[in-house]
CSV table of C-alpha atoms in Angstrom, one decimal:
chain,number,residue,atom,x,y,z
A,1,UNK,CA,192.7,137.6,115.2
A,2,UNK,CA,195.1,140.5,114.9
A,3,UNK,CA,192.5,142.7,113.2
A,4,UNK,CA,192.6,146.4,113.7
A,5,UNK,CA,189.2,148.0,113.9
A,6,UNK,CA,188.5,151.7,113.5
A,7,UNK,CA,185.4,153.1,115.2
A,8,UNK,CA,183.9,156.4,114.0
A,9,UNK,CA,181.8,158.4,116.5
A,10,UNK,CA,178.1,157.3,116.5
A,11,UNK,CA,178.9,154.2,114.4
A,12,UNK,CA,177.7,150.8,115.5
A,13,UNK,CA,180.0,148.9,113.1
A,14,UNK,CA,183.8,149.4,112.9
A,15,UNK,CA,185.9,149.8,109.8
A,16,UNK,CA,188.4,147.0,109.6
A,17,UNK,CA,191.8,148.1,108.4
A,18,UNK,CA,192.5,146.0,105.3
A,19,UNK,CA,195.5,143.7,104.9
A,20,UNK,CA,197.8,142.6,107.6
A,21,UNK,CA,200.3,142.7,109.2
A,22,UNK,CA,200.2,146.5,109.5
A,23,UNK,CA,203.2,148.8,109.7
A,24,UNK,CA,203.2,151.9,111.7
A,25,UNK,CA,203.1,154.0,108.6
A,26,UNK,CA,200.1,152.1,107.2
A,27,UNK,CA,198.2,152.6,110.4
A,28,UNK,CA,199.0,156.3,110.6
A,29,UNK,CA,198.0,156.8,106.9
A,30,UNK,CA,194.7,154.9,107.5
A,31,UNK,CA,193.8,157.0,110.6
A,32,UNK,CA,194.6,160.2,108.8
A,33,UNK,CA,192.5,159.2,105.8
A,34,UNK,CA,189.5,158.4,108.1
A,35,UNK,CA,190.1,161.2,110.6
A,36,UNK,CA,187.1,163.2,109.6
A,37,UNK,CA,184.1,161.4,110.9
A,38,UNK,CA,180.8,161.2,109.0
A,39,UNK,CA,179.0,162.7,112.0
A,40,UNK,CA,180.9,164.6,114.5
A,41,UNK,CA,179.8,166.7,117.5
A,42,UNK,CA,181.1,170.2,118.0
A,43,UNK,CA,182.7,170.4,121.4
A,44,UNK,CA,183.9,173.6,123.2
A,45,UNK,CA,187.4,172.1,123.6
A,46,UNK,CA,188.0,171.6,119.9
A,47,UNK,CA,185.4,173.7,118.2
A,48,UNK,CA,187.9,175.9,116.2
A,49,UNK,CA,189.8,172.9,114.9
A,50,UNK,CA,186.5,171.2,113.8
A,51,UNK,CA,185.2,174.3,112.2
A,52,UNK,CA,188.4,174.9,110.2
A,53,UNK,CA,188.2,171.3,108.9
A,54,UNK,CA,185.8,172.1,106.1
A,55,UNK,CA,185.0,170.3,102.9
A,56,UNK,CA,185.5,172.6,99.9
A,57,UNK,CA,184.7,175.7,102.0
A,58,UNK,CA,181.4,174.4,103.3
A,59,UNK,CA,180.0,172.6,106.3
A,60,UNK,CA,176.8,170.6,106.6
A,61,UNK,CA,175.6,171.7,110.1
A,62,UNK,CA,172.8,170.2,112.2
A,63,UNK,CA,171.4,171.8,115.3
A,64,UNK,CA,169.6,169.5,117.8
A,65,UNK,CA,169.2,169.5,121.5
A,66,UNK,CA,169.8,165.9,122.7
A,67,UNK,CA,167.7,166.4,125.8
A,68,UNK,CA,164.7,167.7,123.8
A,69,UNK,CA,162.3,165.0,122.4
A,70,UNK,CA,162.3,166.5,118.9
A,71,UNK,CA,166.0,167.1,119.0
A,72,UNK,CA,166.7,163.5,120.2
A,73,UNK,CA,164.5,162.1,117.4
A,74,UNK,CA,166.3,164.2,114.8
A,75,UNK,CA,169.6,163.1,116.1
A,76,UNK,CA,168.6,159.5,115.7
A,77,UNK,CA,167.8,160.3,112.0
A,78,UNK,CA,171.2,161.9,111.6
A,79,UNK,CA,172.9,158.9,113.0
A,80,UNK,CA,171.1,156.5,110.7
A,81,UNK,CA,171.9,158.6,107.6
A,82,UNK,CA,175.6,158.8,108.8
A,83,UNK,CA,175.8,155.1,109.3
A,84,UNK,CA,174.4,154.4,105.8
A,85,UNK,CA,176.9,156.8,104.2
A,86,UNK,CA,180.0,156.2,106.3
A,87,UNK,CA,182.0,155.2,103.2
A,88,UNK,CA,181.3,158.5,101.5
A,89,UNK,CA,184.5,160.6,101.9
A,90,UNK,CA,182.7,163.8,100.8
A,91,UNK,CA,180.1,163.6,103.6
A,92,UNK,CA,180.7,165.1,107.1
A,93,UNK,CA,178.0,166.5,109.2
A,94,UNK,CA,178.7,168.7,112.2
A,95,UNK,CA,176.2,168.2,115.0
A,96,UNK,CA,175.8,171.2,117.4
A,97,UNK,CA,173.8,170.9,120.6
A,98,UNK,CA,172.7,174.4,121.4
A,99,UNK,CA,172.7,173.6,125.1
A,100,UNK,CA,176.5,173.3,125.0
A,101,UNK,CA,176.9,176.8,123.6
A,102,UNK,CA,174.3,179.0,125.3
A,103,UNK,CA,176.2,182.3,124.7
A,104,UNK,CA,176.5,181.5,120.9
A,105,UNK,CA,172.8,180.7,120.4
A,106,UNK,CA,171.7,184.4,119.8
A,107,UNK,CA,174.6,184.9,117.4
A,108,UNK,CA,173.8,181.8,115.4
A,109,UNK,CA,170.1,182.6,115.2
A,110,UNK,CA,170.8,186.1,114.0
A,111,UNK,CA,173.5,185.1,111.5
A,112,UNK,CA,171.7,182.1,110.1
A,113,UNK,CA,168.1,183.4,110.5
A,114,UNK,CA,166.9,180.2,112.1
A,115,UNK,CA,165.1,179.2,115.3
A,116,UNK,CA,167.3,177.0,117.4
A,117,UNK,CA,164.4,175.9,119.7
A,118,UNK,CA,163.8,173.2,117.1
A,119,UNK,CA,166.0,171.0,115.0
A,120,UNK,CA,167.7,172.5,112.0
A,121,UNK,CA,170.1,171.3,109.3
A,122,UNK,CA,171.7,173.4,106.6
A,123,UNK,CA,174.8,174.1,104.6
A,124,UNK,CA,177.1,176.9,105.7
A,125,UNK,CA,179.8,178.7,103.7
A,126,UNK,CA,182.7,179.1,106.1
A,127,UNK,CA,184.2,182.2,104.4
A,128,UNK,CA,181.1,184.5,104.7
A,129,UNK,CA,178.7,182.5,106.9
A,130,UNK,CA,176.2,182.4,104.1
A,131,UNK,CA,173.8,179.5,104.6
A,132,UNK,CA,170.8,177.6,103.2
A,133,UNK,CA,168.6,175.5,105.5
A,134,UNK,CA,166.4,172.5,104.9
A,135,UNK,CA,162.7,173.6,105.0
A,136,UNK,CA,161.3,171.7,107.9
A,137,UNK,CA,157.8,173.2,107.9
A,138,UNK,CA,156.4,171.4,110.9
A,139,UNK,CA,158.7,170.6,113.9
A,140,UNK,CA,156.2,167.9,114.7
A,141,UNK,CA,156.9,166.2,111.4
A,142,UNK,CA,160.7,165.8,111.1
A,143,UNK,CA,162.3,164.5,107.9
A,144,UNK,CA,162.6,160.8,107.5
A,145,UNK,CA,166.1,159.2,106.9
A,146,UNK,CA,165.3,159.0,103.2
A,147,UNK,CA,164.2,162.6,102.9
A,148,UNK,CA,167.3,163.8,104.8
A,149,UNK,CA,169.6,161.6,102.7
A,150,UNK,CA,168.0,163.1,99.5
A,151,UNK,CA,168.6,166.6,100.8
A,152,UNK,CA,172.2,165.8,101.6
A,153,UNK,CA,172.7,164.3,98.1
A,154,UNK,CA,171.3,167.6,96.7
A,155,UNK,CA,173.9,169.5,98.8
A,156,UNK,CA,176.8,167.3,97.7
A,157,UNK,CA,175.8,167.5,94.0
A,158,UNK,CA,175.5,171.4,94.2
A,159,UNK,CA,171.8,171.4,93.6
A,160,UNK,CA,171.4,173.0,97.1
A,161,UNK,CA,174.1,175.6,97.8
A,162,UNK,CA,174.6,178.9,99.5
A,163,UNK,CA,174.7,180.8,96.2
A,164,UNK,CA,170.9,180.3,95.9
A,165,UNK,CA,170.5,182.5,99.0
A,166,UNK,CA,172.6,185.2,97.3
A,167,UNK,CA,170.2,185.2,94.4
A,168,UNK,CA,167.3,185.8,96.7
A,169,UNK,CA,169.1,188.7,98.4
A,170,UNK,CA,169.8,190.2,95.0
A,171,UNK,CA,166.2,189.9,94.1
A,172,UNK,CA,165.3,191.7,97.3
A,173,UNK,CA,167.8,194.5,96.5
A,174,UNK,CA,166.3,194.8,93.0
A,175,UNK,CA,162.8,195.1,94.4
A,176,UNK,CA,164.0,197.8,96.7
A,177,UNK,CA,165.6,199.7,93.8
A,178,UNK,CA,162.3,199.4,91.8
A,179,UNK,CA,160.4,200.9,94.7
A,180,UNK,CA,162.8,203.8,94.8
A,181,UNK,CA,162.3,204.4,91.1
A,182,UNK,CA,158.5,204.3,91.6
A,183,UNK,CA,158.8,206.9,94.3
A,184,UNK,CA,161.0,209.1,92.1
A,185,UNK,CA,158.4,208.9,89.3
A,186,UNK,CA,155.6,209.9,91.7
A,187,UNK,CA,157.6,212.9,92.9
A,188,UNK,CA,158.1,214.0,89.2
A,189,UNK,CA,154.4,213.7,88.6
A,190,UNK,CA,153.6,215.9,91.6
A,191,UNK,CA,156.1,218.5,90.4
A,192,UNK,CA,154.5,218.6,86.9
A,193,UNK,CA,151.0,219.0,88.5
A,194,UNK,CA,152.3,222.0,90.5
A,195,UNK,CA,153.7,223.6,87.3
A,196,UNK,CA,150.4,223.2,85.6
A,197,UNK,CA,148.5,224.9,88.4
A,198,UNK,CA,150.9,227.9,88.1
């Protein structure tokens, strides 16, 4: 009796506020501490507030259509992982149902270089929208809860981060510069051949 239970979204079991009786200040402090849910859905009415509530400048973002069979299956995996890690204050996953944001789908696909017709999960840098996404090779073979949890642990430990994507971009730039240098060398060789003919 006289327990105060706090329910997070998508959680089957509540968090019971410890100790009692509770003062108003204690209740407010507890709610503020647990305000950021482990799994939260991006909604049009509070999307900006949710997006601004990042963890160290990043968001773990999952795209899944709830009405799509693959999306629904992936969402169940997300819920299971969230339920197993609800005590982790460093974990918060934003679930986005593309069906709720039809006008933003082309922008997200172009910005993140992903196909939103199938489930996706990645880590996004909120300052420059740089991102890295879990490699789900076969949409018919979605990651298991253990595989998804391991990937999330790699994100939280820094093993997977958006800076990896920057390194790839730099390599691409270097390759482009090398190609330009090769073209310049070929032009010089052609000029030398013309001088010899003269």
